[in-house]
Amino acid sequence: MAGPRRDKGQPFRLSRIAIAILIGVSLGCVFAFFFPHGLLSLSPSVPNRRIGKSSLQVASSSCESPERIKMLKSEIVALSDKNSELKKQVRELTEKLRLAEQGTDQAQRQVLVLGEQHKAGPFGTVKALRTSPTVVPDESVNPRLAKILDKVAVRKEVIVALANSNVKESLEVWFSNIKRVGIPNYLVVALDDQIADFCKSNNVPVYKKDLDKSIDTVARTGGNHAVSGLKFRILREFLQLGYSVLLSDIDIVYLQNPFDHLYRDSDVESMSDGHNNMTAYGFNDVFDEIAMGWARYAHTMRIWVYNSGFFYIRPTIPAIELLDRVAHRLATQSNVWDQAVFNEELFFPSHPGYEGLHAAKRTMDMYMFMNSKVLFKTVRKDAKLKKLKPVIVHVNYHPDKLARMKAIVEFYVNGKQDALDRFPDGSN
């Protein structure tokens, strides 16, 4: 029987494997000892970085003198200040941009406040808003005036005139004709005690205004133009109280009740200084400049000014803004005429550096609300126009006011056909 066969080379192979394992373990221990972070670790560069930083610090400390450090600090402070200024400018520009954006959509917001948005209708049917809403009345502005107006006004409307002792005779003609026509809603704003007493003695509704010291002298002693400038400040309270005012100068003869002839569709409804259809209602005026050759003709739009001595004004925001603008300019600018300022604020459009007034305006019928130029230059010489009875006649073009006022009463009230003949067209 044969016994198991032994391979003589097996012990040798086992010894070689053991040796290889031993060598591998030994090499691993060696590498682990000398390279604890691995062969590809970046740790060797750390000492380099430390050395570099240290060397830079040494170089910096050796190169930078105290003067250099002081200069660098001052530069840092200057840059900090400049940065603060730039931040301030950015804030200012941001605020201007915000305000500009607000102005851009202001009209849109106003439309939204006034009512809901609508689609445009068919051609020829679209009509824009013409009448601004009235303000909420505020009786706390002037309780004493509020009580007077509550008794005098009719349907929240009243004729208002300012007067001092210089125009006493003309004032008497003024209120005598108002009484004769039967107009109940009128009020005289007395600028001195003499006129207040005169009105009370003639049973004329009167309101004695407490004036500021700065304008008291003008109110008591001023002429027509000076007194006229005060009315824009005084009228503001009437509007704030919620009343529409028909502002009237004293040199006006009333022949009909003006409230029966108003449209009330605008912020301001005024008589014109124009003397015919073109000048009163506007016209296309052609300016000729020969040097321009082919483009020598330039078309312009012209209208004669509104008369600031007779106009109807409603209690609206645009109307109050108009009074504020005119009153401010008259108080801060020298050598200005209230009527010129009144018209500039009404008509000048918005343009660079100026925001125009957004107020609706209407020109009164020049034959119903007649100025003295129309009467003496045209109407009295025309047989047909002489038969027309105006609502009022304003003696604004002539300095001999009282004499012409009395002649107008003789002509229109007493029927004296030659009462106007003795006066020239203009003034002597």
Tab-separated table of C-alpha atoms in Angstrom:
chain	number	residue	atom	x	y	z
A	1	MET	CA	0.000	0.000	0.000
A	2	ALA	CA	1.415	3.180	-0.975
A	3	GLY	CA	1.520	6.062	1.566
A	4	PRO	CA	0.671	9.786	0.848
A	5	ARG	CA	2.927	11.685	-1.514
A	6	ARG	CA	4.765	14.725	-0.173
A	7	ASP	CA	5.750	17.687	-2.317
A	8	LYS	CA	9.268	18.572	-1.445
A	9	GLY	CA	8.959	22.189	-2.784
A	10	GLN	CA	5.912	23.250	-0.645
A	11	PRO	CA	7.843	24.310	2.488
A	12	PHE	CA	10.010	26.551	0.317
A	13	ARG	CA	7.023	28.322	-1.299
A	14	LEU	CA	5.426	29.024	2.099
A	15	SER	CA	8.659	30.490	3.371
A	16	ARG	CA	8.883	32.839	0.348
A	17	ILE	CA	5.299	34.110	0.920
A	18	ALA	CA	6.013	34.727	4.573
A	19	ILE	CA	9.142	36.638	3.667
A	20	ALA	CA	7.246	38.783	1.140
A	21	ILE	CA	4.564	39.598	3.701
A	22	LEU	CA	7.183	40.496	6.228
A	23	ILE	CA	8.968	42.772	3.772
A	24	GLY	CA	5.688	44.504	2.856
A	25	VAL	CA	4.748	45.126	6.444
A	26	SER	CA	8.216	46.466	7.155
A	27	LEU	CA	8.091	48.880	4.192
A	28	GLY	CA	4.671	50.031	5.272
A	29	CYS	CA	5.917	50.833	8.733
A	30	VAL	CA	8.852	52.741	7.279
A	31	PHE	CA	6.627	54.847	4.982
A	32	ALA	CA	4.146	55.424	7.803
A	33	PHE	CA	6.930	56.721	9.983
A	34	PHE	CA	8.571	59.042	7.465
A	35	PHE	CA	5.443	60.123	5.562
A	36	PRO	CA	2.615	60.238	8.115
A	37	HIS	CA	0.418	62.399	5.753
A	38	GLY	CA	1.060	60.390	2.622
A	39	LEU	CA	3.327	60.921	-0.334
A	40	LEU	CA	0.942	63.518	-2.039
A	41	SER	CA	0.283	65.655	1.078
A	42	LEU	CA	0.712	69.446	0.770
A	43	SER	CA	1.905	69.781	4.293
A	44	PRO	CA	5.528	70.370	3.268
A	45	SER	CA	4.421	73.741	1.830
A	46	VAL	CA	3.119	74.940	5.182
A	47	PRO	CA	6.547	75.700	6.561
A	48	ASN	CA	7.254	77.548	3.306
A	49	ARG	CA	4.152	79.715	3.776
A	50	ARG	CA	5.082	80.441	7.325
A	51	ILE	CA	8.577	81.312	6.266
A	52	GLY	CA	7.216	83.570	3.480
A	53	LYS	CA	4.833	85.417	5.831
A	54	SER	CA	7.562	85.868	8.372
A	55	SER	CA	9.919	87.163	5.741
A	56	LEU	CA	7.250	89.641	4.481
A	57	GLN	CA	6.686	90.893	7.984
A	58	VAL	CA	10.405	91.388	8.404
A	59	ALA	CA	10.613	93.171	5.054
A	60	SER	CA	7.590	95.328	5.887
A	61	SER	CA	8.888	96.260	9.276
A	62	SER	CA	12.241	97.097	7.840
A	63	CYS	CA	10.927	99.132	4.850
A	64	GLU	CA	7.969	101.085	6.339
A	65	SER	CA	8.978	104.181	8.299
A	66	PRO	CA	6.686	106.061	10.757
A	67	GLU	CA	6.179	108.779	8.091
A	68	ARG	CA	5.031	106.146	5.625
A	69	ILE	CA	2.621	104.677	8.136
A	70	LYS	CA	1.250	108.160	8.949
A	71	MET	CA	0.731	108.889	5.243
A	72	LEU	CA	-1.069	105.590	4.731
A	73	LYS	CA	-3.383	106.338	7.653
A	74	SER	CA	-4.233	109.779	6.244
A	75	GLU	CA	-4.986	108.197	2.873
A	76	ILE	CA	-7.294	105.716	4.563
A	77	VAL	CA	-9.134	108.559	6.317
A	78	ALA	CA	-9.458	110.479	3.032
A	79	LEU	CA	-10.811	107.420	1.251
A	80	SER	CA	-13.266	106.857	4.089
A	81	ASP	CA	-14.529	110.445	3.803
A	82	LYS	CA	-14.854	110.115	0.049
A	83	ASN	CA	-16.779	106.892	0.493
A	84	SER	CA	-19.185	108.623	2.891
A	85	GLU	CA	-19.704	111.452	0.382
A	86	LEU	CA	-20.400	108.969	-2.405
A	87	LYS	CA	-22.941	107.184	-0.209
A	88	LYS	CA	-24.631	110.530	0.485
A	89	GLN	CA	-24.808	111.315	-3.242
A	90	VAL	CA	-26.263	107.889	-3.924
A	91	ARG	CA	-28.952	108.497	-1.314
A	92	GLU	CA	-29.780	111.899	-2.825
A	93	LEU	CA	-29.989	110.483	-6.343
A	94	THR	CA	-32.173	107.653	-5.082
A	95	GLU	CA	-34.547	110.155	-3.468
A	96	LYS	CA	-34.692	112.269	-6.638
A	97	LEU	CA	-35.442	109.166	-8.667
A	98	ARG	CA	-38.221	108.232	-6.259
A	99	LEU	CA	-39.773	111.696	-6.494
A	100	ALA	CA	-39.494	111.630	-10.282
A	101	GLU	CA	-41.258	108.297	-10.392
A	102	GLN	CA	-43.984	109.685	-8.147
A	103	GLY	CA	-44.478	112.651	-10.466
A	104	THR	CA	-44.627	110.407	-13.497
A	105	ASP	CA	-47.694	108.528	-12.353
A	106	GLN	CA	-49.306	111.390	-10.414
A	107	ALA	CA	-51.906	112.002	-13.104
A	108	GLN	CA	-52.744	108.312	-13.200
A	109	ARG	CA	-53.236	108.250	-9.432
A	110	GLN	CA	-55.447	111.348	-9.586
A	111	VAL	CA	-57.637	109.668	-12.186
A	112	LEU	CA	-57.909	106.599	-9.970
A	113	VAL	CA	-58.950	108.776	-7.044
A	114	LEU	CA	-61.576	110.627	-9.056
A	115	GLY	CA	-63.184	107.456	-10.301
A	116	GLU	CA	-62.813	104.105	-11.898
A	117	GLN	CA	-60.997	103.731	-15.197
A	118	HIS	CA	-62.983	103.520	-18.416
A	119	LYS	CA	-62.333	102.443	-21.960
A	120	ALA	CA	-62.409	105.108	-24.644
A	121	GLY	CA	-65.751	105.283	-26.441
A	122	PRO	CA	-66.410	105.569	-30.185
A	123	PHE	CA	-64.883	108.368	-32.221
A	124	GLY	CA	-66.383	111.753	-31.389
A	125	THR	CA	-67.987	110.656	-28.119
A	126	VAL	CA	-65.019	111.024	-25.742
A	127	LYS	CA	-65.175	113.940	-23.304
A	128	ALA	CA	-62.474	114.666	-20.717
A	129	LEU	CA	-63.125	115.733	-17.134
A	130	ARG	CA	-63.712	119.468	-16.900
A	131	THR	CA	-64.973	120.156	-13.400
A	132	SER	CA	-62.736	119.551	-10.394
A	133	PRO	CA	-64.378	118.306	-7.176
A	134	THR	CA	-64.858	120.869	-4.428
A	135	VAL	CA	-62.869	120.754	-1.205
A	136	VAL	CA	-64.318	119.639	2.123
A	137	PRO	CA	-65.426	122.815	3.970
A	138	ASP	CA	-63.370	123.695	7.058
A	139	GLU	CA	-65.178	126.184	9.302
A	140	SER	CA	-62.297	126.205	11.785
A	141	VAL	CA	-60.370	128.401	9.320
A	142	ASN	CA	-62.531	131.413	10.174
A	143	PRO	CA	-65.620	130.748	12.323
A	144	ARG	CA	-66.695	134.429	12.285
A	145	LEU	CA	-66.659	134.596	8.483
A	146	ALA	CA	-68.393	131.204	8.302
A	147	LYS	CA	-71.369	132.575	10.280
A	148	ILE	CA	-71.624	135.637	8.018
A	149	LEU	CA	-71.509	133.575	4.836
A	150	ASP	CA	-74.098	131.162	6.174
A	151	LYS	CA	-76.538	134.095	6.321
A	152	VAL	CA	-75.501	135.926	3.141
A	153	ALA	CA	-74.620	133.255	0.549
A	154	VAL	CA	-77.173	131.629	-1.756
A	155	ARG	CA	-76.414	128.041	-2.810
A	156	LYS	CA	-72.888	128.482	-1.421
A	157	GLU	CA	-72.188	131.407	-3.793
A	158	VAL	CA	-71.472	135.044	-3.016
A	159	ILE	CA	-70.230	138.242	-4.692
A	160	VAL	CA	-67.219	139.627	-2.807
A	161	ALA	CA	-65.641	143.072	-3.108
A	162	LEU	CA	-62.740	144.629	-1.204
A	163	ALA	CA	-62.939	148.328	-0.372
A	164	ASN	CA	-61.278	151.078	1.650
A	165	SER	CA	-62.181	154.707	2.094
A	166	ASN	CA	-60.470	155.738	-1.160
A	167	VAL	CA	-63.317	154.228	-3.232
A	168	LYS	CA	-66.289	155.224	-1.071
A	169	GLU	CA	-68.216	157.032	-3.837
A	170	SER	CA	-67.708	154.253	-6.377
A	171	LEU	CA	-68.696	151.696	-3.733
A	172	GLU	CA	-72.022	153.456	-3.258
A	173	VAL	CA	-72.780	153.232	-6.984
A	174	TRP	CA	-71.669	149.577	-6.871
A	175	PHE	CA	-73.980	148.365	-4.100
A	176	SER	CA	-76.880	150.643	-5.147
A	177	ASN	CA	-77.111	148.855	-8.490
A	178	ILE	CA	-76.729	145.426	-6.860
A	179	LYS	CA	-79.707	146.266	-4.636
A	180	ARG	CA	-81.694	147.595	-7.591
A	181	VAL	CA	-81.171	144.353	-9.560
A	182	GLY	CA	-82.200	142.359	-6.490
A	183	ILE	CA	-79.029	140.376	-5.875
A	184	PRO	CA	-79.124	139.164	-2.234
A	185	ASN	CA	-75.812	137.301	-1.964
A	186	TYR	CA	-73.065	139.917	-1.875
A	187	LEU	CA	-70.528	140.965	0.738
A	188	VAL	CA	-68.119	143.854	1.149
A	189	VAL	CA	-64.775	143.083	2.800
A	190	ALA	CA	-64.027	146.355	4.590
A	191	LEU	CA	-60.344	147.187	4.848
A	192	ASP	CA	-60.861	150.041	7.317
A	193	ASP	CA	-63.359	151.048	9.982
A	194	GLN	CA	-64.820	153.934	7.932
A	195	ILE	CA	-65.967	151.609	5.155
A	196	ALA	CA	-67.294	149.086	7.676
A	197	ASP	CA	-69.431	151.820	9.300
A	198	PHE	CA	-70.505	153.157	5.891
A	199	CYS	CA	-71.756	149.717	4.812
A	200	LYS	CA	-73.609	149.122	8.075
A	201	SER	CA	-75.343	152.492	7.785
A	202	ASN	CA	-76.538	151.541	4.281
A	203	ASN	CA	-77.665	148.044	5.262
A	204	VAL	CA	-74.911	146.443	3.176
A	205	PRO	CA	-73.519	143.051	4.303
A	206	VAL	CA	-69.975	143.689	5.491
A	207	TYR	CA	-67.062	141.757	6.928
A	208	LYS	CA	-64.220	143.641	8.612
A	209	LYS	CA	-61.081	141.640	7.990
A	210	ASP	CA	-58.426	141.509	10.702
A	211	LEU	CA	-55.305	142.228	8.666
A	212	ASP	CA	-51.678	141.448	9.382
A	213	LYS	CA	-49.562	144.448	10.333
A	214	SER	CA	-47.486	143.956	7.182
A	215	ILE	CA	-50.471	144.630	4.912
A	216	ASP	CA	-52.585	146.884	7.110
A	217	THR	CA	-51.097	150.082	5.651
A	218	VAL	CA	-51.776	148.925	2.093
A	219	ALA	CA	-55.338	148.006	3.008
A	220	ARG	CA	-56.095	151.399	4.559
A	221	THR	CA	-54.316	153.745	2.155
A	222	GLY	CA	-53.519	151.781	-0.989
A	223	GLY	CA	-54.891	152.530	-4.436
A	224	ASN	CA	-56.743	150.195	-6.786
A	225	HIS	CA	-53.754	148.017	-7.744
A	226	ALA	CA	-52.427	147.756	-4.203
A	227	VAL	CA	-55.795	146.728	-2.788
A	228	SER	CA	-56.327	144.382	-5.703
A	229	GLY	CA	-53.244	142.430	-4.693
A	230	LEU	CA	-54.689	141.685	-1.240
A	231	LYS	CA	-57.754	139.888	-2.542
A	232	PHE	CA	-55.891	136.691	-3.435
A	233	ARG	CA	-54.885	136.154	0.190
A	234	ILE	CA	-58.304	137.076	1.553
A	235	LEU	CA	-60.273	134.961	-0.952
A	236	ARG	CA	-58.481	131.795	0.158
A	237	GLU	CA	-60.524	131.632	3.357
A	238	PHE	CA	-63.797	131.847	1.417
A	239	LEU	CA	-62.781	128.859	-0.674
A	240	GLN	CA	-61.577	126.886	2.333
A	241	LEU	CA	-65.005	127.413	3.900
A	242	GLY	CA	-66.514	125.784	0.789
A	243	TYR	CA	-67.979	128.854	-0.965
A	244	SER	CA	-67.736	129.829	-4.609
A	245	VAL	CA	-66.848	133.504	-5.011
A	246	LEU	CA	-67.643	135.993	-7.748
A	247	LEU	CA	-64.821	138.428	-7.103
A	248	SER	CA	-65.764	141.979	-8.065
A	249	ASP	CA	-63.898	145.248	-8.284
A	250	ILE	CA	-65.790	148.363	-7.194
A	251	ASP	CA	-65.741	150.042	-10.655
A	252	ILE	CA	-68.471	147.701	-11.957
A	253	VAL	CA	-72.113	148.473	-12.733
A	254	TYR	CA	-74.528	145.541	-12.241
A	255	LEU	CA	-77.453	145.421	-14.672
A	256	GLN	CA	-78.514	141.754	-14.234
A	257	ASN	CA	-77.910	138.975	-11.736
A	258	PRO	CA	-74.597	137.411	-12.832
A	259	PHE	CA	-75.368	134.069	-11.156
A	260	ASP	CA	-78.008	133.479	-13.832
A	261	HIS	CA	-75.322	133.565	-16.528
A	262	LEU	CA	-72.509	131.384	-15.170
A	263	TYR	CA	-71.552	127.939	-16.486
A	264	ARG	CA	-69.783	126.674	-13.325
A	265	ASP	CA	-67.854	124.062	-15.330
A	266	SER	CA	-64.346	125.324	-14.595
A	267	ASP	CA	-62.114	126.222	-11.696
A	268	VAL	CA	-61.993	129.836	-12.897
A	269	GLU	CA	-64.536	131.660	-15.064
A	270	SER	CA	-63.364	135.167	-15.927
A	271	MET	CA	-64.254	138.186	-18.013
A	272	SER	CA	-61.784	139.176	-20.719
A	273	ASP	CA	-59.901	142.358	-21.509
A	274	GLY	CA	-60.374	141.496	-25.183
A	275	HIS	CA	-62.524	143.765	-27.356
A	276	ASN	CA	-63.653	141.387	-30.136
A	277	ASN	CA	-64.039	137.659	-30.772
A	278	MET	CA	-60.394	137.178	-31.704
A	279	THR	CA	-58.823	138.978	-28.783
A	280	ALA	CA	-61.309	137.712	-26.194
A	281	TYR	CA	-61.422	134.046	-27.206
A	282	GLY	CA	-58.052	133.483	-28.891
A	283	PHE	CA	-56.686	133.419	-32.422
A	284	ASN	CA	-53.894	132.061	-34.599
A	285	ASP	CA	-51.430	134.912	-35.077
A	286	VAL	CA	-48.762	134.530	-37.791
A	287	PHE	CA	-45.305	135.907	-37.041
A	288	ASP	CA	-43.279	136.799	-40.154
A	289	GLU	CA	-39.462	136.545	-40.043
A	290	ILE	CA	-38.148	137.198	-43.570
A	291	ALA	CA	-34.609	136.021	-42.758
A	292	MET	CA	-35.884	132.449	-42.278
A	293	GLY	CA	-36.719	132.143	-45.974
A	294	TRP	CA	-38.981	129.144	-46.632
A	295	ALA	CA	-39.826	128.930	-42.879
A	296	ARG	CA	-40.441	132.683	-42.489
A	297	TYR	CA	-44.020	132.243	-41.191
A	298	ALA	CA	-44.388	131.045	-37.603
A	299	HIS	CA	-47.865	130.452	-36.205
A	300	THR	CA	-48.588	131.594	-32.645
A	301	MET	CA	-51.646	131.324	-30.416
A	302	ARG	CA	-52.726	134.542	-28.712
A	303	ILE	CA	-55.434	135.602	-26.291
A	304	TRP	CA	-55.935	138.818	-24.389
A	305	VAL	CA	-55.635	138.524	-20.638
A	306	TYR	CA	-58.364	137.661	-18.176
A	307	ASN	CA	-59.484	140.533	-15.982
A	308	SER	CA	-58.468	139.876	-12.396
A	309	GLY	CA	-61.113	142.355	-11.213
A	310	PHE	CA	-64.066	140.156	-12.106
A	311	PHE	CA	-63.917	136.379	-12.046
A	312	TYR	CA	-65.865	133.447	-10.612
A	313	ILE	CA	-63.750	130.938	-8.684
A	314	ARG	CA	-64.889	127.599	-7.281
A	315	PRO	CA	-63.627	126.000	-4.033
A	316	THR	CA	-61.329	123.453	-5.665
A	317	ILE	CA	-57.715	122.466	-5.097
A	318	PRO	CA	-56.488	124.015	-8.403
A	319	ALA	CA	-58.311	127.262	-7.565
A	320	ILE	CA	-56.750	127.471	-4.104
A	321	GLU	CA	-53.337	126.684	-5.594
A	322	LEU	CA	-53.854	129.578	-8.028
A	323	LEU	CA	-54.559	131.987	-5.171
A	324	ASP	CA	-51.504	130.729	-3.272
A	325	ARG	CA	-49.221	131.097	-6.269
A	326	VAL	CA	-50.366	134.628	-7.074
A	327	ALA	CA	-50.297	135.779	-3.443
A	328	HIS	CA	-46.784	134.376	-2.977
A	329	ARG	CA	-45.409	136.104	-6.054
A	330	LEU	CA	-47.024	139.422	-5.171
A	331	ALA	CA	-45.511	139.202	-1.681
A	332	THR	CA	-42.000	138.220	-2.779
A	333	GLN	CA	-41.503	139.959	-6.141
A	334	SER	CA	-41.241	143.692	-6.737
A	335	ASN	CA	-42.728	145.694	-9.594
A	336	VAL	CA	-45.303	143.075	-10.559
A	337	TRP	CA	-48.943	143.667	-11.476
A	338	ASP	CA	-51.493	141.327	-9.945
A	339	GLN	CA	-53.395	140.884	-13.215
A	340	ALA	CA	-50.243	139.915	-15.114
A	341	VAL	CA	-49.271	137.398	-12.434
A	342	PHE	CA	-52.844	136.049	-12.336
A	343	ASN	CA	-52.744	135.314	-16.066
A	344	GLU	CA	-49.212	133.940	-16.098
A	345	GLU	CA	-50.107	131.369	-13.471
A	346	LEU	CA	-53.283	130.430	-15.330
A	347	PHE	CA	-51.804	130.106	-18.810
A	348	PHE	CA	-48.072	129.336	-18.685
A	349	PRO	CA	-47.614	125.611	-19.476
A	350	SER	CA	-45.274	123.242	-17.700
A	351	HIS	CA	-41.741	123.411	-19.088
A	352	PRO	CA	-38.207	122.636	-17.881
A	353	GLY	CA	-37.785	124.180	-14.459
A	354	TYR	CA	-41.457	125.133	-14.067
A	355	GLU	CA	-44.614	123.202	-13.277
A	356	GLY	CA	-47.719	124.844	-14.688
A	357	LEU	CA	-51.054	125.103	-12.913
A	358	HIS	CA	-53.526	122.371	-13.869
A	359	ALA	CA	-56.701	124.474	-13.649
A	360	ALA	CA	-59.742	124.549	-15.941
A	361	LYS	CA	-60.721	128.010	-17.175
A	362	ARG	CA	-63.559	129.601	-19.135
A	363	THR	CA	-63.807	133.005	-20.812
A	364	MET	CA	-67.071	134.842	-20.156
A	365	ASP	CA	-69.193	136.233	-22.970
A	366	MET	CA	-67.601	139.604	-23.719
A	367	TYR	CA	-70.959	141.242	-24.544
A	368	MET	CA	-72.637	139.955	-21.373
A	369	PHE	CA	-69.659	140.658	-19.098
A	370	MET	CA	-68.489	143.803	-20.850
A	371	ASN	CA	-65.362	145.870	-20.348
A	372	SER	CA	-65.422	149.618	-20.937
A	373	LYS	CA	-63.337	149.408	-24.128
A	374	VAL	CA	-65.992	147.243	-25.767
A	375	LEU	CA	-68.712	149.628	-24.611
A	376	PHE	CA	-67.163	152.964	-25.590
A	377	LYS	CA	-65.275	151.875	-28.698
A	378	THR	CA	-67.808	149.506	-30.273
A	379	VAL	CA	-71.197	148.992	-28.623
A	380	ARG	CA	-72.341	152.607	-28.247
A	381	LYS	CA	-71.656	153.186	-31.969
A	382	ASP	CA	-73.616	150.152	-33.183
A	383	ALA	CA	-77.396	150.437	-33.341
A	384	LYS	CA	-77.983	146.708	-32.811
A	385	LEU	CA	-75.457	146.265	-30.027
A	386	LYS	CA	-76.877	149.299	-28.202
A	387	LYS	CA	-80.099	147.354	-27.707
A	388	LEU	CA	-78.239	144.566	-25.898
A	389	LYS	CA	-78.372	144.709	-22.112
A	390	PRO	CA	-75.196	143.310	-20.553
A	391	VAL	CA	-75.006	141.603	-17.175
A	392	ILE	CA	-72.291	143.957	-15.934
A	393	VAL	CA	-70.066	146.712	-17.304
A	394	HIS	CA	-66.565	147.002	-15.882
A	395	VAL	CA	-64.954	150.430	-16.214
A	396	ASN	CA	-61.470	148.965	-16.318
A	397	TYR	CA	-60.046	150.789	-19.354
A	398	HIS	CA	-60.703	154.333	-18.152
A	399	PRO	CA	-59.426	156.365	-15.173
A	400	ASP	CA	-62.522	158.617	-14.870
A	401	LYS	CA	-64.387	155.679	-13.365
A	402	LEU	CA	-67.076	157.351	-11.274
A	403	ALA	CA	-68.283	159.640	-14.067
A	404	ARG	CA	-68.503	156.786	-16.552
A	405	MET	CA	-70.228	154.505	-14.025
A	406	LYS	CA	-72.956	157.109	-13.498
A	407	ALA	CA	-73.303	157.567	-17.285
A	408	ILE	CA	-73.694	153.800	-17.756
A	409	VAL	CA	-76.533	153.805	-15.211
A	410	GLU	CA	-78.179	156.703	-17.080
A	411	PHE	CA	-77.870	154.864	-20.394
A	412	TYR	CA	-78.968	151.350	-19.430
A	413	VAL	CA	-81.242	151.996	-16.417
A	414	ASN	CA	-82.782	155.391	-17.088
A	415	GLY	CA	-82.793	155.054	-20.891
A	416	LYS	CA	-80.901	158.255	-21.676
A	417	GLN	CA	-79.579	157.427	-25.135
A	418	ASP	CA	-76.956	160.184	-25.297
A	419	ALA	CA	-75.544	159.554	-21.811
A	420	LEU	CA	-72.377	157.976	-23.214
A	421	ASP	CA	-71.782	160.373	-26.090
A	422	ARG	CA	-69.676	162.936	-24.252
A	423	PHE	CA	-66.893	160.490	-23.421
A	424	PRO	CA	-63.965	159.772	-25.747
A	425	ASP	CA	-63.166	156.195	-26.767
A	426	GLY	CA	-60.053	156.230	-24.625
A	427	SER	CA	-58.784	158.470	-21.873
A	428	ASN	CA	-57.610	162.048	-22.268
